[in-house]
XYZ file of N, CA, C and O in Angstrom:
572
model
N 14.118 22.990 16.336
C 13.734 23.086 14.941
C 14.251 21.855 14.193
O 15.400 21.463 14.314
N 13.389 21.275 13.410
C 13.769 20.083 12.654
C 14.374 20.531 11.326
O 13.769 21.294 10.585
N 15.574 20.049 11.057
C 16.175 20.410 9.777
C 15.646 19.510 8.668
O 14.961 18.518 8.907
N 15.955 19.871 7.450
C 15.429 19.172 6.273
C 15.837 17.699 6.239
O 15.056 16.836 5.842
N 17.047 17.368 6.680
C 17.514 15.980 6.671
C 16.713 15.128 7.655
O 16.312 14.019 7.333
N 16.464 15.656 8.856
C 15.674 14.915 9.839
C 14.240 14.735 9.371
O 13.637 13.689 9.601
N 13.688 15.754 8.722
C 12.321 15.664 8.219
C 12.229 14.601 7.128
O 11.302 13.780 7.123
N 13.197 14.571 6.224
C 13.205 13.565 5.155
C 13.305 12.162 5.750
O 12.597 11.249 5.321
N 14.168 11.992 6.762
C 14.296 10.683 7.383
C 12.989 10.281 8.068
O 12.561 9.136 7.989
N 12.339 11.236 8.724
C 11.072 10.953 9.401
C 9.997 10.520 8.407
O 9.226 9.598 8.685
N 9.950 11.168 7.252
C 8.982 10.796 6.214
C 9.314 9.404 5.679
O 8.422 8.572 5.492
N 10.585 9.142 5.442
C 11.006 7.811 4.996
C 10.604 6.745 6.012
O 10.056 5.696 5.647
N 10.874 7.017 7.263
C 10.553 6.057 8.318
C 9.043 5.803 8.373
O 8.604 4.656 8.476
N 8.256 6.867 8.277
C 6.798 6.729 8.329
C 6.280 5.911 7.142
O 5.422 5.032 7.317
N 6.805 6.167 5.948
C 6.349 5.408 4.777
C 6.761 3.945 4.897
O 6.002 3.052 4.517
N 7.948 3.697 5.445
C 8.390 2.317 5.633
C 7.493 1.593 6.637
O 7.103 0.446 6.404
N 7.150 2.265 7.737
C 6.287 1.638 8.748
C 4.930 1.295 8.143
O 4.393 0.205 8.377
N 4.367 2.196 7.327
C 3.079 1.917 6.690
C 3.205 0.694 5.780
O 2.364 -0.219 5.819
N 4.250 0.652 4.962
C 4.441 -0.485 4.053
C 4.687 -1.775 4.832
O 4.174 -2.839 4.455
N 5.439 -1.696 5.911
C 5.729 -2.876 6.722
C 4.459 -3.399 7.399
O 4.187 -4.611 7.387
N 3.672 -2.511 7.980
C 2.431 -2.925 8.636
C 1.467 -3.526 7.611
O 0.821 -4.550 7.872
N 1.371 -2.910 6.428
C 0.494 -3.443 5.380
C 0.957 -4.827 4.932
O 0.141 -5.733 4.733
N 2.251 -5.001 4.780
C 2.799 -6.297 4.375
C 2.556 -7.357 5.438
O 2.083 -8.457 5.142
N 2.862 -7.028 6.685
C 2.641 -7.977 7.778
C 1.151 -8.272 7.958
O 0.770 -9.405 8.250
N 0.312 -7.252 7.755
C -1.133 -7.456 7.836
C -1.629 -8.408 6.765
O -2.448 -9.294 7.028
N -1.130 -8.251 5.537
C -1.524 -9.141 4.444
C -1.069 -10.566 4.730
O -1.818 -11.526 4.489
N 0.123 -10.718 5.263
C 0.616 -12.052 5.614
C -0.184 -12.648 6.764
O -0.479 -13.846 6.768
N -0.569 -11.833 7.730
C -1.386 -12.312 8.848
C -2.739 -12.816 8.356
O -3.179 -13.903 8.746
N -3.390 -12.022 7.511
C -4.701 -12.425 6.983
C -4.580 -13.730 6.196
O -5.422 -14.620 6.319
N -3.519 -13.865 5.416
C -3.355 -15.065 4.602
C -2.877 -16.275 5.374
O -3.432 -17.369 5.235
N -1.870 -16.103 6.201
C -1.225 -17.243 6.841
C -1.818 -17.614 8.194
O -1.823 -18.775 8.554
N -2.306 -16.647 8.947
C -2.861 -16.932 10.267
C -4.374 -17.128 10.195
O -4.908 -18.075 10.745
N -5.051 -16.212 9.488
C -6.508 -16.324 9.361
C -6.919 -17.265 8.228
O -8.095 -17.545 8.062
N -5.946 -17.712 7.454
C -6.164 -18.658 6.354
C -7.168 -18.164 5.306
O -7.941 -18.942 4.772
N -7.128 -16.854 5.026
C -7.950 -16.293 3.964
C -7.107 -16.208 2.708
O -6.108 -15.495 2.673
N -7.511 -16.935 1.700
C -6.777 -16.872 0.433
C -7.014 -15.516 -0.212
O -8.138 -15.026 -0.245
N -5.955 -14.871 -0.709
C -6.128 -13.572 -1.353
C -6.844 -13.704 -2.696
O -6.642 -14.679 -3.422
N -7.656 -12.722 -3.001
C -8.344 -12.704 -4.289
C -7.366 -12.219 -5.370
O -6.220 -11.848 -5.083
N -7.844 -12.196 -6.571
C -7.045 -11.783 -7.728
C -6.468 -10.378 -7.538
O -5.275 -10.151 -7.751
N -7.298 -9.425 -7.142
C -6.821 -8.052 -6.961
C -5.893 -7.920 -5.758
O -4.960 -7.109 -5.782
N -6.137 -8.714 -4.726
C -5.244 -8.692 -3.565
C -3.830 -9.142 -3.940
O -2.841 -8.587 -3.467
N -3.734 -10.159 -4.785
C -2.417 -10.628 -5.237
C -1.666 -9.498 -5.930
O -0.467 -9.301 -5.699
N -2.355 -8.765 -6.773
C -1.697 -7.672 -7.488
C -1.286 -6.540 -6.546
O -0.212 -5.942 -6.716
N -2.104 -6.251 -5.556
C -1.730 -5.231 -4.586
C -0.508 -5.665 -3.784
O 0.395 -4.865 -3.528
N -0.462 -6.930 -3.426
C 0.696 -7.460 -2.710
C 1.968 -7.345 -3.556
O 3.051 -7.092 -3.030
N 1.813 -7.542 -4.854
C 2.973 -7.471 -5.752
C 3.617 -6.093 -5.735
O 4.802 -5.962 -6.041
N 2.863 -5.068 -5.369
C 3.422 -3.720 -5.301
C 3.736 -3.283 -3.872
O 4.622 -2.453 -3.670
N 3.041 -3.843 -2.880
C 3.292 -3.453 -1.487
C 4.517 -4.152 -0.912
O 5.339 -3.518 -0.232
N 4.665 -5.438 -1.150
C 5.769 -6.182 -0.555
C 7.133 -5.594 -0.930
O 7.979 -5.422 -0.050
N 7.397 -5.265 -2.210
C 8.689 -4.653 -2.524
C 8.864 -3.286 -1.861
O 9.985 -2.916 -1.506
N 7.772 -2.549 -1.686
C 7.883 -1.240 -1.021
C 8.386 -1.386 0.410
O 9.178 -0.567 0.875
N 7.960 -2.433 1.103
C 8.422 -2.643 2.477
C 9.933 -2.838 2.512
O 10.620 -2.299 3.386
N 10.459 -3.547 1.554
C 11.902 -3.799 1.505
C 12.652 -2.552 1.048
O 13.611 -2.104 1.697
N 12.219 -1.969 -0.049
C 12.908 -0.807 -0.635
C 12.879 0.383 0.323
O 13.898 1.055 0.521
N 11.729 0.648 0.924
C 11.639 1.780 1.850
C 12.424 1.510 3.130
O 12.976 2.440 3.729
N 12.491 0.259 3.550
C 13.305 -0.084 4.717
C 14.781 0.186 4.468
O 15.470 0.783 5.307
N 15.269 -0.229 3.332
C 16.677 0.019 2.986
C 16.941 1.512 2.839
O 17.940 2.035 3.319
N 16.005 2.216 2.186
C 16.160 3.662 2.002
C 16.161 4.398 3.340
O 16.916 5.359 3.527
N 15.343 3.942 4.278
C 15.317 4.562 5.603
C 16.642 4.328 6.320
O 17.221 5.251 6.899
N 17.129 3.108 6.250
C 18.398 2.773 6.901
C 19.543 3.617 6.331
O 20.404 4.085 7.059
N 19.501 3.864 5.016
C 20.558 4.637 4.357
C 20.263 6.129 4.285
O 21.056 6.886 3.756
N 19.094 6.551 4.784
C 18.641 7.949 4.690
C 18.658 8.430 3.246
O 19.138 9.519 2.939
N 18.117 7.612 2.356
C 18.130 7.889 0.925
C 16.761 8.364 0.448
O 15.908 7.561 0.076
N 16.553 9.668 0.462
C 15.280 10.240 0.015
C 15.085 10.067 -1.487
O 13.977 10.217 -1.992
N 16.139 9.707 -2.203
C 16.036 9.454 -3.641
C 15.163 8.257 -3.972
O 14.775 8.073 -5.124
N 14.813 7.455 -2.968
C 13.934 6.304 -3.176
C 12.583 6.745 -3.715
O 11.888 5.965 -4.373
N 12.212 7.974 -3.486
C 10.902 8.466 -3.913
C 10.723 8.350 -5.425
O 9.625 8.080 -5.901
N 11.800 8.504 -6.164
C 11.715 8.471 -7.627
C 11.297 7.091 -8.132
O 10.509 6.980 -9.066
N 11.769 6.031 -7.510
C 11.379 4.695 -7.962
C 10.340 4.047 -7.052
O 9.681 3.086 -7.445
N 10.125 4.556 -5.865
C 9.079 4.038 -4.999
C 7.703 4.581 -5.352
O 6.688 3.894 -5.188
N 7.663 5.815 -5.860
C 6.380 6.424 -6.192
C 5.625 5.665 -7.286
O 4.421 5.421 -7.127
N 6.277 5.233 -8.373
C 5.525 4.450 -9.364
C 4.944 3.158 -8.787
O 3.813 2.795 -9.106
N 5.687 2.481 -7.915
C 5.161 1.269 -7.271
C 3.913 1.591 -6.449
O 2.908 0.880 -6.517
N 3.982 2.667 -5.681
C 2.847 3.004 -4.825
C 1.655 3.491 -5.640
O 0.505 3.201 -5.289
N 1.886 4.204 -6.720
C 0.767 4.697 -7.540
C 0.068 3.565 -8.293
O -1.164 3.555 -8.392
N 0.831 2.611 -8.796
C 0.201 1.468 -9.474
C -0.589 0.644 -8.456
O -1.733 0.246 -8.718
N -0.012 0.422 -7.283
C -0.731 -0.279 -6.222
C -1.984 0.483 -5.811
O -3.035 -0.111 -5.561
N -1.889 1.824 -5.764
C -3.032 2.654 -5.406
C -4.152 2.506 -6.432
O -5.325 2.417 -6.060
N -3.803 2.458 -7.710
C -4.818 2.281 -8.759
C -5.534 0.938 -8.619
O -6.762 0.852 -8.764
N -4.777 -0.105 -8.339
C -5.381 -1.427 -8.151
C -6.269 -1.426 -6.908
O -7.395 -1.941 -6.934
N -5.782 -0.827 -5.822
C -6.571 -0.768 -4.582
C -7.842 0.059 -4.780
O -8.904 -0.293 -4.250
N -7.749 1.141 -5.541
C -8.922 1.966 -5.823
C -9.953 1.167 -6.599
O -11.148 1.185 -6.278
N -9.505 0.455 -7.621
C -10.411 -0.390 -8.401
C -11.072 -1.430 -7.508
O -12.284 -1.650 -7.582
N -10.272 -2.056 -6.643
C -10.789 -3.080 -5.742
C -11.838 -2.483 -4.796
O -12.904 -3.065 -4.572
N -11.545 -1.321 -4.249
C -12.468 -0.669 -3.323
C -13.772 -0.280 -4.016
O -14.859 -0.461 -3.467
N -13.671 0.233 -5.236
C -14.874 0.601 -5.982
C -15.718 -0.628 -6.321
O -16.954 -0.563 -6.311
N -15.058 -1.741 -6.611
C -15.792 -2.997 -6.811
C -16.477 -3.432 -5.516
O -17.632 -3.843 -5.527
N -15.753 -3.333 -4.424
C -16.293 -3.744 -3.126
C -17.524 -2.921 -2.756
O -18.491 -3.450 -2.214
N -17.495 -1.619 -3.037
C -18.602 -0.721 -2.715
C -19.682 -0.701 -3.802
O -20.589 0.116 -3.766
N -19.563 -1.567 -4.798
C -20.537 -1.678 -5.900
C -20.629 -0.416 -6.762
O -21.656 -0.162 -7.376
N -19.578 0.381 -6.807
C -19.544 1.537 -7.704
C -19.255 1.054 -9.123
O -19.833 1.550 -10.085
N -18.367 0.084 -9.234
C -18.085 -0.569 -10.511
C -18.961 -1.815 -10.568
O -18.986 -2.589 -9.607
N -19.679 -2.023 -11.660
C -20.558 -3.205 -11.738
C -19.776 -4.506 -11.573
O -18.669 -4.651 -12.089
N -20.353 -5.428 -10.848
C -19.691 -6.710 -10.591
C -19.565 -7.555 -11.854
O -18.831 -8.529 -11.863
N -20.264 -7.170 -12.892
C -20.151 -7.929 -14.143
C -18.756 -7.816 -14.733
O -18.350 -8.666 -15.517
N -18.001 -6.774 -14.366
C -16.635 -6.646 -14.874
C -15.598 -7.023 -13.809
O -14.428 -6.741 -13.950
N -16.055 -7.662 -12.741
C -15.153 -8.104 -11.685
C -14.123 -9.067 -12.257
O -14.482 -10.036 -12.930
N -12.838 -8.822 -12.006
C -11.786 -9.654 -12.599
C -11.660 -11.037 -11.970
O -10.978 -11.885 -12.514
N -12.277 -11.242 -10.829
C -12.143 -12.530 -10.153
C -12.914 -13.606 -10.901
O -14.089 -13.440 -11.194
N -12.233 -14.657 -11.206
C -12.886 -15.809 -11.824
C -13.102 -16.854 -10.761
O -13.832 -16.651 -9.801
N -12.432 -17.970 -10.921
C -12.511 -18.982 -9.877
C -11.602 -18.557 -8.728
O -10.671 -17.798 -8.897
N -11.909 -19.025 -7.566
C -11.127 -18.658 -6.399
C -11.862 -17.659 -5.537
O -13.050 -17.410 -5.724
N -11.160 -17.055 -4.581
C -11.801 -16.131 -3.653
C -12.404 -14.918 -4.369
O -11.835 -14.406 -5.330
N -13.541 -14.470 -3.861
C -14.221 -13.312 -4.435
C -13.525 -12.021 -4.010
O -13.084 -11.892 -2.866
N -13.474 -11.080 -4.928
C -12.889 -9.768 -4.627
C -13.836 -8.904 -3.792
O -13.429 -7.874 -3.267
N -15.091 -9.301 -3.698
C -16.084 -8.484 -3.011
C -16.859 -9.257 -1.945
O -17.843 -8.762 -1.432
N -16.417 -10.444 -1.617
C -17.148 -11.294 -0.670
C -17.054 -10.811 0.762
O -16.343 -9.848 1.089
N -17.767 -11.494 1.631
C -17.797 -11.154 3.057
C -16.434 -11.301 3.725
O -16.174 -10.671 4.735
N -15.582 -12.142 3.160
C -14.262 -12.332 3.757
C -13.296 -11.187 3.416
O -12.152 -11.221 3.823
N -13.769 -10.173 2.721
C -12.939 -9.017 2.388
C -13.032 -7.924 3.446
O -12.752 -6.768 3.173
N -13.428 -8.298 4.662
C -13.504 -7.336 5.764
C -12.927 -7.980 7.021
O -13.057 -9.181 7.233
N -12.270 -7.164 7.834
C -11.778 -7.661 9.117
C -12.595 -6.998 10.217
O -13.137 -5.897 10.034
N -12.690 -7.645 11.349
C -13.509 -7.191 12.471
C -14.960 -6.989 12.042
O -15.679 -6.183 12.619
N -15.340 -7.678 10.961
C -16.712 -7.640 10.502
C -17.134 -6.413 9.730
O -18.183 -6.399 9.107
N -16.326 -5.349 9.754
C -16.795 -4.128 9.105
C -15.733 -3.309 8.384
O -16.083 -2.394 7.650
N -14.459 -3.597 8.578
C -13.410 -2.794 7.942
C -12.956 -3.505 6.671
O -12.318 -4.553 6.742
N -13.288 -2.934 5.502
C -12.924 -3.592 4.240
C -11.409 -3.630 4.027
O -10.727 -2.618 4.174
N -10.901 -4.797 3.692
C -9.477 -4.927 3.383
C -9.063 -4.027 2.217
O -7.981 -3.432 2.261
N -9.887 -3.889 1.160
C -9.504 -2.977 0.084
C -9.340 -1.529 0.567
O -8.492 -0.798 0.052
N -10.114 -1.127 1.566
C -9.978 0.220 2.117
C -8.642 0.379 2.822
O -7.962 1.402 2.671
N -8.235 -0.631 3.578
C -6.943 -0.567 4.263
C -5.792 -0.484 3.265
O -4.835 0.276 3.462
N -5.887 -1.250 2.202
C -4.862 -1.210 1.163
C -4.829 0.161 0.491
O -3.762 0.739 0.277
N -6.002 0.685 0.180
C -6.112 2.012 -0.433
C -5.456 3.067 0.470
O -4.690 3.909 0.001
N -5.765 3.026 1.765
C -5.190 4.002 2.701
C -3.672 3.863 2.803
O -2.952 4.862 2.851
N -3.180 2.631 2.826
C -1.735 2.413 2.915
C -1.024 2.971 1.680
O -0.031 3.700 1.806
N -1.517 2.638 0.497
C -0.889 3.165 -0.716
C -1.001 4.690 -0.789
O -0.077 5.357 -1.254
N -2.110 5.249 -0.316
C -2.283 6.703 -0.311
C -1.251 7.361 0.597
O -0.607 8.346 0.208
N -1.079 6.834 1.803
C -0.108 7.403 2.744
C 1.315 7.298 2.212
O 2.110 8.241 2.338
N 1.640 6.167 1.615
C 2.993 5.991 1.074
C 3.229 6.955 -0.080
O 4.264 7.636 -0.133
N 2.288 7.050 -0.999
C 2.429 7.960 -2.144
C 2.553 9.406 -1.664
O 3.387 10.167 -2.164
N 1.735 9.791 -0.685
C 1.796 11.161 -0.160
C 3.166 11.443 0.455
O 3.746 12.521 0.240
N 3.695 10.491 1.198
C 5.021 10.668 1.787
C 6.110 10.789 0.734
O 6.991 11.647 0.829
N 6.023 9.951 -0.290
C 7.051 10.000 -1.343
C 6.940 11.284 -2.166
O 7.961 11.853 -2.570
N 5.734 11.761 -2.393
C 5.556 13.045 -3.090
C 6.135 14.174 -2.248
O 6.787 15.086 -2.766
N 5.953 14.104 -0.938
C 6.536 15.097 -0.033
C 8.056 15.103 -0.144
O 8.687 16.164 -0.169
N 8.657 13.921 -0.243
C 10.111 13.835 -0.391
C 10.565 14.456 -1.708
O 11.576 15.160 -1.750
N 9.847 14.167 -2.779
C 10.214 14.722 -4.092
C 10.104 16.239 -4.057
O 11.009 16.932 -4.541
N 9.042 16.753 -3.509
C 8.869 18.216 -3.444
C 9.937 18.856 -2.553
O 10.414 19.936 -2.844
N 10.302 18.181 -1.487
C 11.336 18.704 -0.596
C 12.693 18.781 -1.254
O 13.480 19.681 -0.980
N 12.970 17.871 -2.177
C 14.261 17.860 -2.874
C 14.323 18.930 -3.947
O 15.386 19.402 -4.293
N 13.164 19.314 -4.498
C 13.160 20.290 -5.591
C 13.003 21.715 -5.112
O 13.126 22.641 -5.894
N 12.722 21.934 -3.809
C 12.533 23.289 -3.299
C 13.702 23.728 -2.430
O 13.528 24.345 -1.411
N 14.909 23.439 -2.853
C 16.085 23.858 -2.081
C 16.637 25.148 -2.577
O 16.345 25.687 -3.552
């Protein structure tokens, strides 16, 4: 039987791995594949990169209290990723696309392996992290 402390650590570890993979993936796309990030990608990175560090430290210290300050970071990143994904899928008209000069937020280079949209991967990562942090908050309040 898994006790509450082990479960909290497992959730912390899982959220950290998601944030770490997302961060390393963003760096790989930018530095190895030489794809410049678009305007919305920069903003998503601004919220994902700190999560990789903060969740890593929280996992090492077994500090489930990270959920209180990690959740706002993940939710703001999730909102940006959702907007980006809706733009990519043409749900939001491109006339309000925030990208000016520079890489397009909806161009062909916004997909890896030819078919997996980068905004979708970001959306999924922020969703998983937020869900994990909400689980931690609920676990702390139901004792």
